[in-house]
PDB file of C-alpha atoms in Angstrom:
ATOM      1  CA  MET D 795     -23.892   2.169  -9.436  1.00  0.00           C
ATOM      2  CA  THR D 796     -20.815   4.021  -7.691  1.00  0.00           C
ATOM      3  CA  VAL D 797     -17.476   2.621  -6.732  1.00  0.00           C
ATOM      4  CA  LEU D 798     -15.752   3.426  -4.013  1.00  0.00           C
ATOM      5  CA  ILE D 799     -11.516   3.608  -4.632  1.00  0.00           C
ATOM      6  CA  LEU D 800      -9.798   3.560  -1.280  1.00  0.00           C
ATOM      7  CA  GLY D 801      -6.787   5.201  -2.953  1.00  0.00           C
ATOM      8  CA  GLY D 802      -3.308   6.674  -2.402  1.00  0.00           C
ATOM      9  CA  THR D 803      -1.359   4.564  -4.768  1.00  0.00           C
ATOM     10  CA  GLY D 804      -0.392   4.865  -8.221  1.00  0.00           C
ATOM     11  CA  GLU D 805      -2.444   2.058  -9.046  1.00  0.00           C
ATOM     12  CA  ALA D 806      -5.218   3.687  -7.530  1.00  0.00           C
ATOM     13  CA  ARG D 807      -5.043   6.787  -9.535  1.00  0.00           C
ATOM     14  CA  SER D 808      -4.718   4.874 -12.649  1.00  0.00           C
ATOM     15  CA  LEU D 809      -7.921   2.684 -11.829  1.00  0.00           C
ATOM     16  CA  ALA D 810      -9.687   5.956 -11.618  1.00  0.00           C
ATOM     17  CA  ALA D 811      -8.564   7.189 -14.513  1.00  0.00           C
ATOM     18  CA  ALA D 812      -9.771   3.626 -16.564  1.00  0.00           C
ATOM     19  CA  LEU D 813     -13.273   3.959 -14.619  1.00  0.00           C
ATOM     20  CA  ASP D 814     -13.554   7.641 -15.850  1.00  0.00           C
ATOM     21  CA  ASP D 815     -12.896   6.687 -19.362  1.00  0.00           C
ATOM     22  CA  ALA D 816     -15.029   3.569 -19.183  1.00  0.00           C
ATOM     23  CA  ASP D 817     -17.921   6.157 -17.746  1.00  0.00           C
ATOM     24  CA  ILE D 818     -18.265   4.528 -14.668  1.00  0.00           C
ATOM     25  CA  ALA D 819     -19.113   6.306 -11.902  1.00  0.00           C
ATOM     26  CA  PHE D 820     -16.633   6.403  -8.976  1.00  0.00           C
ATOM     27  CA  GLU D 821     -15.153   8.362  -6.016  1.00  0.00           C
ATOM     28  CA  SER D 822     -11.637   8.153  -4.726  1.00  0.00           C
ATOM     29  CA  SER D 823     -11.247   8.193  -0.865  1.00  0.00           C
ATOM     30  CA  LEU D 824      -7.468   9.539   0.852  1.00  0.00           C
ATOM     31  CA  ALA D 825      -6.494   9.208   4.216  1.00  0.00           C
ATOM     32  CA  GLY D 826      -4.763  12.391   4.109  1.00  0.00           C
ATOM     33  CA  ARG D 827      -1.663  11.549   5.421  1.00  0.00           C
ATOM     34  CA  VAL D 828       0.428  13.424   3.055  1.00  0.00           C
ATOM     35  CA  ARG D 829       0.153  17.250   2.910  1.00  0.00           C
ATOM     36  CA  ASN D 830      -0.090  17.371  -0.895  1.00  0.00           C
ATOM     37  CA  PRO D 831      -0.913  14.216  -2.008  1.00  0.00           C
ATOM     38  CA  ARG D 832      -1.191  13.443  -5.931  1.00  0.00           C
ATOM     39  CA  LEU D 833      -4.873  13.510  -6.539  1.00  0.00           C
ATOM     40  CA  PRO D 834      -6.536  11.152  -8.945  1.00  0.00           C
ATOM     41  CA  VAL D 835      -9.224  12.423 -11.722  1.00  0.00           C
ATOM     42  CA  GLY D 836     -12.641  12.675 -10.632  1.00  0.00           C
ATOM     43  CA  PRO D 837     -14.375  12.979  -7.292  1.00  0.00           C
ATOM     44  CA  VAL D 838     -12.213  12.921  -4.237  1.00  0.00           C
ATOM     45  CA  ARG D 839     -12.499  12.917  -0.446  1.00  0.00           C
ATOM     46  CA  ILE D 840      -9.973  13.084   1.892  1.00  0.00           C
ATOM     47  CA  GLY D 841      -9.957  11.992   5.807  1.00  0.00           C
ATOM     48  CA  GLY D 842     -10.798   9.214   7.834  1.00  0.00           C
ATOM     49  CA  PHE D 843     -14.294   7.324   8.173  1.00  0.00           C
ATOM     50  CA  GLY D 844     -14.261   6.520  11.535  1.00  0.00           C
ATOM     51  CA  GLY D 845     -13.609   2.970  11.786  1.00  0.00           C
ATOM     52  CA  ALA D 846     -15.473   0.228  10.120  1.00  0.00           C
ATOM     53  CA  ASP D 847     -18.622   1.562  11.298  1.00  0.00           C
ATOM     54  CA  GLY D 848     -18.032   5.134   9.825  1.00  0.00           C
ATOM     55  CA  LEU D 849     -17.379   3.218   6.582  1.00  0.00           C
ATOM     56  CA  VAL D 850     -20.646   1.169   6.776  1.00  0.00           C
ATOM     57  CA  ARG D 851     -22.537   4.481   7.109  1.00  0.00           C
ATOM     58  CA  TYR D 852     -20.791   5.742   4.444  1.00  0.00           C
ATOM     59  CA  LEU D 853     -21.332   3.172   2.014  1.00  0.00           C
ATOM     60  CA  THR D 854     -24.899   2.983   2.381  1.00  0.00           C
ATOM     61  CA  GLU D 855     -25.783   6.964   2.618  1.00  0.00           C
ATOM     62  CA  ARG D 856     -23.527   7.079  -0.686  1.00  0.00           C
ATOM     63  CA  GLY D 857     -25.005   3.954  -2.230  1.00  0.00           C
ATOM     64  CA  ILE D 858     -21.931   2.851  -3.043  1.00  0.00           C
ATOM     65  CA  ARG D 859     -22.288  -0.954  -5.055  1.00  0.00           C
ATOM     66  CA  SER D 860     -18.627  -2.366  -4.871  1.00  0.00           C
ATOM     67  CA  VAL D 861     -15.433  -0.959  -3.194  1.00  0.00           C
ATOM     68  CA  VAL D 862     -11.902  -1.537  -4.503  1.00  0.00           C
ATOM     69  CA  ASP D 863      -9.251  -1.466  -1.902  1.00  0.00           C
ATOM     70  CA  ALA D 864      -6.134   0.467  -3.505  1.00  0.00           C
ATOM     71  CA  THR D 865      -4.609   1.470  -0.521  1.00  0.00           C
ATOM     72  CA  HIS D 866      -0.453   1.127   0.336  1.00  0.00           C
ATOM     73  CA  PRO D 867       0.128  -2.586   0.877  1.00  0.00           C
ATOM     74  CA  PHE D 868       1.480  -1.518   4.768  1.00  0.00           C
ATOM     75  CA  ALA D 869      -2.224   0.486   5.278  1.00  0.00           C
ATOM     76  CA  ALA D 870      -3.341  -2.924   7.079  1.00  0.00           C
ATOM     77  CA  GLY D 871      -5.748  -0.707   9.561  1.00  0.00           C
ATOM     78  CA  ILE D 872      -7.500   0.763   6.587  1.00  0.00           C
ATOM     79  CA  SER D 873      -7.640  -2.150   4.801  1.00  0.00           C
ATOM     80  CA  ALA D 874      -9.100  -4.566   7.877  1.00  0.00           C
ATOM     81  CA  ASN D 875     -12.008  -1.774   8.057  1.00  0.00           C
ATOM     82  CA  ALA D 876     -12.718  -2.355   4.565  1.00  0.00           C
ATOM     83  CA  ALA D 877     -13.189  -5.880   4.805  1.00  0.00           C
ATOM     84  CA  ALA D 878     -15.319  -5.706   7.870  1.00  0.00           C
ATOM     85  CA  ALA D 879     -17.535  -2.579   6.638  1.00  0.00           C
ATOM     86  CA  CYS D 880     -17.909  -4.351   3.160  1.00  0.00           C
ATOM     87  CA  ALA D 881     -18.868  -7.956   4.723  1.00  0.00           C
ATOM     88  CA  ALA D 882     -21.502  -6.026   7.405  1.00  0.00           C
ATOM     89  CA  ALA D 883     -23.218  -4.142   4.261  1.00  0.00           C
ATOM     90  CA  ASN D 884     -23.007  -6.841   1.900  1.00  0.00           C
ATOM     91  CA  VAL D 885     -20.926  -4.552  -0.331  1.00  0.00           C
ATOM     92  CA  PRO D 886     -18.574  -6.327  -2.773  1.00  0.00           C
ATOM     93  CA  LEU D 887     -14.634  -5.852  -2.071  1.00  0.00           C
ATOM     94  CA  VAL D 888     -11.431  -6.407  -3.657  1.00  0.00           C
ATOM     95  CA  ARG D 889      -8.293  -5.677  -2.879  1.00  0.00           C
ATOM     96  CA  LEU D 890      -5.816  -4.133  -5.986  1.00  0.00           C
ATOM     97  CA  GLN D 891      -2.111  -4.587  -4.865  1.00  0.00           C
ATOM     98  CA  ARG D 892       0.899  -4.498  -6.912  1.00  0.00           C
ATOM     99  CA  PRO D 893       3.111  -7.749  -6.737  1.00  0.00           C
ATOM    100  CA  GLY D 894       5.757  -7.491  -3.682  1.00  0.00           C
ATOM    101  CA  TRP D 895       9.763  -7.446  -4.478  1.00  0.00           C
ATOM    102  CA  HIS D 896      11.596 -10.600  -5.236  1.00  0.00           C
ATOM    103  CA  ASP D 897      15.339 -11.188  -4.129  1.00  0.00           C
ATOM    104  CA  ALA D 898      17.025 -12.314  -7.021  1.00  0.00           C
ATOM    105  CA  HIS D 899      19.886 -12.664  -5.717  1.00  0.00           C
ATOM    106  CA  GLY D 900      19.149 -14.125  -2.190  1.00  0.00           C
ATOM    107  CA  ARG D 901      21.124 -11.277  -0.317  1.00  0.00           C
ATOM    108  CA  TRP D 902      18.528  -9.529   1.669  1.00  0.00           C
ATOM    109  CA  THR D 903      17.355  -9.937   5.111  1.00  0.00           C
ATOM    110  CA  TRP D 904      13.687 -10.114   5.637  1.00  0.00           C
ATOM    111  CA  VAL D 905      11.987  -9.564   8.715  1.00  0.00           C
ATOM    112  CA  ASP D 906       8.341  -9.442  10.371  1.00  0.00           C
ATOM    113  CA  ASP D 907       8.083  -5.948  11.401  1.00  0.00           C
ATOM    114  CA  HIS D 908       9.577  -2.821  12.251  1.00  0.00           C
ATOM    115  CA  ASP D 909      11.127  -3.973  15.760  1.00  0.00           C
ATOM    116  CA  GLY D 910      12.961  -7.285  13.651  1.00  0.00           C
ATOM    117  CA  ALA D 911      14.112  -4.670  11.489  1.00  0.00           C
ATOM    118  CA  ALA D 912      15.398  -2.299  13.822  1.00  0.00           C
ATOM    119  CA  HIS D 913      17.354  -5.071  15.973  1.00  0.00           C
ATOM    120  CA  VAL D 914      19.041  -6.116  12.491  1.00  0.00           C
ATOM    121  CA  ALA D 915      20.010  -2.725  11.608  1.00  0.00           C
ATOM    122  CA  ALA D 916      21.520  -1.914  14.883  1.00  0.00           C
ATOM    123  CA  THR D 917      25.070  -3.835  13.768  1.00  0.00           C
ATOM    124  CA  GLY D 918      25.218  -1.340  10.909  1.00  0.00           C
ATOM    125  CA  ARG D 919      27.400   1.869  10.400  1.00  0.00           C
ATOM    126  CA  ARG D 920      25.468   4.536   8.540  1.00  0.00           C
ATOM    127  CA  ILE D 921      21.776   3.165   7.772  1.00  0.00           C
ATOM    128  CA  PHE D 922      19.386   4.609   5.346  1.00  0.00           C
ATOM    129  CA  LEU D 923      15.699   4.698   6.701  1.00  0.00           C
ATOM    130  CA  SER D 924      13.146   4.238   3.947  1.00  0.00           C
ATOM    131  CA  THR D 925      10.458   3.411   6.139  1.00  0.00           C
ATOM    132  CA  GLY D 926       7.882   6.273   6.147  1.00  0.00           C
ATOM    133  CA  ARG D 927       7.543   8.740   8.730  1.00  0.00           C
ATOM    134  CA  GLN D 928       4.730   6.918  10.739  1.00  0.00           C
ATOM    135  CA  THR D 929       6.958   4.446  12.061  1.00  0.00           C
ATOM    136  CA  LEU D 930       9.986   6.061  12.792  1.00  0.00           C
ATOM    137  CA  ASP D 931       9.279   5.725  16.331  1.00  0.00           C
ATOM    138  CA  ARG D 932       9.762   2.057  16.338  1.00  0.00           C
ATOM    139  CA  PHE D 933      13.618   2.823  15.076  1.00  0.00           C
ATOM    140  CA  VAL D 934      14.606   6.015  17.325  1.00  0.00           C
ATOM    141  CA  GLY D 935      15.164   3.877  20.539  1.00  0.00           C
ATOM    142  CA  PRO D 936      17.133   0.810  19.197  1.00  0.00           C
ATOM    143  CA  LEU D 937      19.174   3.107  16.702  1.00  0.00           C
ATOM    144  CA  ALA D 938      19.361   6.161  18.663  1.00  0.00           C
ATOM    145  CA  ALA D 939      23.331   6.270  18.842  1.00  0.00           C
ATOM    146  CA  HIS D 940      23.765   5.170  14.933  1.00  0.00           C
ATOM    147  CA  ASP D 941      24.120   7.358  11.931  1.00  0.00           C
ATOM    148  CA  VAL D 942      20.665   7.404  10.139  1.00  0.00           C
ATOM    149  CA  LEU D 943      19.667   8.998   7.337  1.00  0.00           C
ATOM    150  CA  VAL D 944      15.780   9.534   6.900  1.00  0.00           C
ATOM    151  CA  ARG D 945      13.919  10.237   3.544  1.00  0.00           C
ATOM    152  CA  VAL D 946      10.425  11.183   3.999  1.00  0.00           C
ATOM    153  CA  VAL D 947       7.537  13.539   2.035  1.00  0.00           C
ATOM    154  CA  ASP D 948       6.735  15.990   4.313  1.00  0.00           C
ATOM    155  CA  PRO D 949       8.651  17.833   7.090  1.00  0.00           C
ATOM    156  CA  LEU D 950       9.078  15.950  10.398  1.00  0.00           C
ATOM    157  CA  THR D 951       6.944  17.719  13.618  1.00  0.00           C
ATOM    158  CA  THR D 952       8.593  15.241  16.041  1.00  0.00           C
ATOM    159  CA  GLU D 953      12.538  15.378  17.033  1.00  0.00           C
ATOM    160  CA  LEU D 954      14.885  13.069  16.099  1.00  0.00           C
ATOM    161  CA  PRO D 955      18.568  11.744  17.606  1.00  0.00           C
ATOM    162  CA  PRO D 956      21.630  14.316  16.992  1.00  0.00           C
ATOM    163  CA  SER D 957      22.893  11.851  15.507  1.00  0.00           C
ATOM    164  CA  TRP D 958      20.333  11.531  12.488  1.00  0.00           C
ATOM    165  CA  SER D 959      19.844  13.794   9.627  1.00  0.00           C
ATOM    166  CA  VAL D 960      16.452  14.412   7.151  1.00  0.00           C
ATOM    167  CA  LEU D 961      16.538  14.271   3.319  1.00  0.00           C
ATOM    168  CA  LEU D 962      13.154  15.742   2.344  1.00  0.00           C
ATOM    169  CA  GLY D 963      11.818  14.264  -1.332  1.00  0.00           C
ATOM    170  CA  ARG D 964       9.132  12.875  -3.463  1.00  0.00           C
ATOM    171  CA  GLY D 965       9.732  10.141  -6.110  1.00  0.00           C
ATOM    172  CA  PRO D 966      10.052   8.156  -8.183  1.00  0.00           C
ATOM    173  CA  TYR D 967      13.729   8.031  -8.103  1.00  0.00           C
ATOM    174  CA  THR D 968      15.928   6.337 -10.346  1.00  0.00           C
ATOM    175  CA  ALA D 969      18.208   3.721  -9.799  1.00  0.00           C
ATOM    176  CA  SER D 970      20.967   6.420 -10.775  1.00  0.00           C
ATOM    177  CA  ASP D 971      19.210   8.904  -8.375  1.00  0.00           C
ATOM    178  CA  GLU D 972      19.771   5.803  -5.541  1.00  0.00           C
ATOM    179  CA  ARG D 973      23.180   5.027  -6.339  1.00  0.00           C
ATOM    180  CA  LYS D 974      24.363   8.623  -5.691  1.00  0.00           C
ATOM    181  CA  LEU D 975      22.221   9.086  -2.705  1.00  0.00           C
ATOM    182  CA  LEU D 976      23.964   5.528  -1.100  1.00  0.00           C
ATOM    183  CA  LEU D 977      27.673   6.945  -2.348  1.00  0.00           C
ATOM    184  CA  ASP D 978      27.438  10.487  -1.375  1.00  0.00           C
ATOM    185  CA  ASN D 979      26.359   9.423   2.412  1.00  0.00           C
ATOM    186  CA  GLY D 980      28.049   6.555   3.030  1.00  0.00           C
ATOM    187  CA  ILE D 981      24.849   3.750   3.173  1.00  0.00           C
ATOM    188  CA  ASP D 982      26.034   0.602   4.640  1.00  0.00           C
ATOM    189  CA  THR D 983      22.749  -0.653   5.449  1.00  0.00           C
ATOM    190  CA  LEU D 984      19.320  -0.114   3.638  1.00  0.00           C
ATOM    191  CA  VAL D 985      15.945  -0.511   5.715  1.00  0.00           C
ATOM    192  CA  THR D 986      12.597  -0.645   3.546  1.00  0.00           C
ATOM    193  CA  LYS D 987       9.137  -2.080   3.348  1.00  0.00           C
ATOM    194  CA  ASP D 988       8.102  -4.727   0.820  1.00  0.00           C
ATOM    195  CA  SER D 989       6.071  -1.901  -1.390  1.00  0.00           C
ATOM    196  CA  GLY D 990       6.367  -3.587  -4.445  1.00  0.00           C
ATOM    197  CA  GLY D 991       6.120  -1.785  -8.036  1.00  0.00           C
ATOM    198  CA  SER D 992       8.989  -0.544  -9.833  1.00  0.00           C
ATOM    199  CA  LEU D 993       8.479   3.230  -8.998  1.00  0.00           C
ATOM    200  CA  THR D 994      10.161   2.525  -5.805  1.00  0.00           C
ATOM    201  CA  ARG D 995      12.543  -0.405  -6.392  1.00  0.00           C
ATOM    202  CA  GLY D 996      15.487   1.963  -7.787  1.00  0.00           C
ATOM    203  CA  LYS D 997      16.985   2.036  -4.189  1.00  0.00           C
ATOM    204  CA  LEU D 998      17.461  -2.113  -4.176  1.00  0.00           C
ATOM    205  CA  ASP D 999      18.843  -2.085  -7.460  1.00  0.00           C
ATOM    206  CA  ALA D1000      21.238   0.277  -6.019  1.00  0.00           C
ATOM    207  CA  ALA D1001      21.883  -1.255  -2.873  1.00  0.00           C
ATOM    208  CA  ASP D1002      22.618  -4.538  -4.706  1.00  0.00           C
ATOM    209  CA  GLU D1003      25.065  -2.990  -7.029  1.00  0.00           C
ATOM    210  CA  LEU D1004      27.138  -1.161  -4.475  1.00  0.00           C
ATOM    211  CA  GLY D1005      26.760  -4.478  -2.365  1.00  0.00           C
ATOM    212  CA  VAL D1006      24.700  -2.188   0.330  1.00  0.00           C
ATOM    213  CA  ARG D1007      23.156  -4.795   3.140  1.00  0.00           C
ATOM    214  CA  VAL D1008      19.257  -4.402   2.547  1.00  0.00           C
ATOM    215  CA  ILE D1009      16.625  -5.376   5.249  1.00  0.00           C
ATOM    216  CA  VAL D1010      13.119  -5.722   3.766  1.00  0.00           C
ATOM    217  CA  ILE D1011       9.940  -5.563   6.489  1.00  0.00           C
ATOM    218  CA  ARG D1012       7.505  -8.145   4.858  1.00  0.00           C
ATOM    219  CA  ARG D1013       3.917  -7.223   3.944  1.00  0.00           C
ATOM    220  CA  PRO D1014       0.944  -7.506   6.853  1.00  0.00           C
ATOM    221  CA  PRO D1015      -1.322 -10.189   5.007  1.00  0.00           C
ATOM    222  CA  THR D1016      -4.762  -9.323   3.924  1.00  0.00           C
ATOM    223  CA  PRO D1017      -7.832  -9.646   5.423  1.00  0.00           C
ATOM    224  CA  ARG D1018      -8.922 -13.132   5.486  1.00  0.00           C
ATOM    225  CA  GLY D1019     -11.410 -14.165   2.782  1.00  0.00           C
ATOM    226  CA  VAL D1020     -10.890 -11.313   0.620  1.00  0.00           C
ATOM    227  CA  ALA D1021      -9.688 -11.572  -2.810  1.00  0.00           C
ATOM    228  CA  THR D1022      -7.162  -9.870  -4.523  1.00  0.00           C
ATOM    229  CA  VAL D1023      -5.882  -8.851  -8.071  1.00  0.00           C
ATOM    230  CA  GLU D1024      -2.219  -6.894  -9.021  1.00  0.00           C
ATOM    231  CA  THR D1025      -3.205  -5.096 -12.124  1.00  0.00           C
ATOM    232  CA  VAL D1026      -5.387  -1.974 -13.013  1.00  0.00           C
ATOM    233  CA  THR D1027      -6.512  -4.047 -15.665  1.00  0.00           C
ATOM    234  CA  VAL D1028      -8.000  -6.836 -13.863  1.00  0.00           C
ATOM    235  CA  ALA D1029      -9.435  -4.645 -11.378  1.00  0.00           C
ATOM    236  CA  ARG D1030     -11.646  -2.451 -13.964  1.00  0.00           C
ATOM    237  CA  GLU D1031     -12.540  -5.971 -15.524  1.00  0.00           C
ATOM    238  CA  TRP D1032     -13.926  -6.982 -11.860  1.00  0.00           C
ATOM    239  CA  VAL D1033     -15.894  -3.486 -11.234  1.00  0.00           C
ATOM    240  CA  LEU D1034     -17.635  -3.922 -14.723  1.00  0.00           C
ATOM    241  CA  ARG D1035     -18.466  -7.378 -14.123  1.00  0.00           C
ATOM    242  CA  VAL D1036     -19.777  -6.405 -10.800  1.00  0.00           C
ATOM    243  CA  ALA D1037     -21.980  -3.415 -12.145  1.00  0.00           C
ATOM    244  CA  GLU D1038     -23.997  -5.888 -14.201  1.00  0.00           C
ATOM    245  CA  VAL D1039     -25.487  -7.534 -10.882  1.00  0.00           C
ATOM    246  CA  ARG D1040     -28.664  -6.068  -9.399  1.00  0.00           C
ATOM    247  CA  PRO D1041     -28.496  -5.310  -5.719  1.00  0.00           C
ATOM    248  CA  ALA D1042     -30.859  -7.530  -4.627  1.00  0.00           C
ATOM    249  CA  ASP D1043     -28.756 -10.392  -6.441  1.00  0.00           C
ATOM    250  CA  LEU D1044     -25.537  -9.365  -4.616  1.00  0.00           C
ATOM    251  CA  ARG D1045     -26.145 -12.138  -2.144  1.00  0.00           C
ATOM    252  CA  ASN D1046     -26.400 -14.561  -4.739  1.00  0.00           C
ATOM    253  CA  VAL D1047     -22.869 -13.671  -6.632  1.00  0.00           C
ATOM    254  CA  ASP D1048     -21.087 -16.737  -6.855  1.00  0.00           C
ATOM    255  CA  ARG D1049     -18.372 -15.593  -4.428  1.00  0.00           C
ATOM    256  CA  ARG D1050     -15.434 -18.402  -5.783  1.00  0.00           C
ATOM    257  CA  PRO D1051     -12.130 -16.467  -6.994  1.00  0.00           C
ATOM    258  CA  SER D1052     -11.893 -16.117 -11.232  1.00  0.00           C
ATOM    259  CA  SER D1053      -9.044 -17.070 -12.548  1.00  0.00           C
ATOM    260  CA  SER D1054      -7.633 -13.712 -12.515  1.00  0.00           C
ATOM    261  CA  LEU D1055      -8.435 -13.356  -8.762  1.00  0.00           C
ATOM    262  CA  ARG D1056      -5.996 -14.640  -6.030  1.00  0.00           C
ATOM    263  CA  ALA D1057      -7.684 -15.597  -2.558  1.00  0.00           C
ATOM    264  CA  VAL D1058      -5.760 -15.010   0.336  1.00  0.00           C
ATOM    265  CA  PRO D1059      -4.369 -19.048   1.571  1.00  0.00           C
ATOM    266  CA  GLY D1060      -6.207 -20.565   3.555  1.00  0.00           C
ATOM    267  CA  ALA D1061      -9.034 -18.152   3.336  1.00  0.00           C
ATOM    268  CA  THR D1062     -12.720 -18.773   2.858  1.00  0.00           C
ATOM    269  CA  ALA D1063     -14.579 -17.829  -0.117  1.00  0.00           C
ATOM    270  CA  PRO D1064     -13.596 -14.175  -0.892  1.00  0.00           C
ATOM    271  CA  SER D1065     -15.946 -11.505  -0.377  1.00  0.00           C
ATOM    272  CA  ALA D1066     -16.580  -9.617  -3.392  1.00  0.00           C
ATOM    273  CA  ALA D1067     -15.437 -12.149  -6.431  1.00  0.00           C
ATOM    274  CA  PRO D1068     -17.189 -11.706  -9.361  1.00  0.00           C
ATOM    275  CA  ARG D1069     -19.050 -14.616 -11.085  1.00  0.00           C
ATOM    276  CA  ALA D1070     -17.731 -17.455 -12.584  1.00  0.00           C
TER     277      ALA D1070
END
């Protein structure tokens, strides 16, 4: 039995360590979009598969018995390809996704996409853009004349407006770190994605404390029919349960979600849910 972890997140690295401790054969795959990524234990491949069809071939050639999609909550393309490929190859799939953030004070502005975030942010004076480098083009036009601070992990290769500044850094950052950044740069508007988890929550807590306006981009939906888990512990249990099923029996697996699994609202029975 070999498990494929689609990774690039802290949860993916923790799951790799958990499967390694359990002596479960696995391999991790990273998209390769970060120059020096944090690597998990165990075998790692870096790079794309060539779409859903390429992933089907990979699953077949490598004899993959189950897949855990532990990619970033905003890696919608990868998640869609994983869902399509696993359905085509009859390979069980589960989505490991950390819980999203909750606005305890009801002050944040939630938007559906990056374009909506740029539109709302345009009323700000000094904007901290914390959405990653891959979507900066969605903000350059609407915010070209604004004072914008961008924080990215790797140096940018694209030209930005003269009024923009770039800060290179790799988290996690504490709330104290983020508070200093907001104060030192006179930030009055924060734009971020609902990445969830505690490691990047500090900027939100600091913004709330300082009265900085927060704009949060909602997560894209999980592919229809894919069950999700929110912790590494439950993902590990899922892998162990799937490992008990012989390959010939996979089509007969009870695909109803167990009490620890959550199906997407309105979706059909999840592909890859463990037996009840």
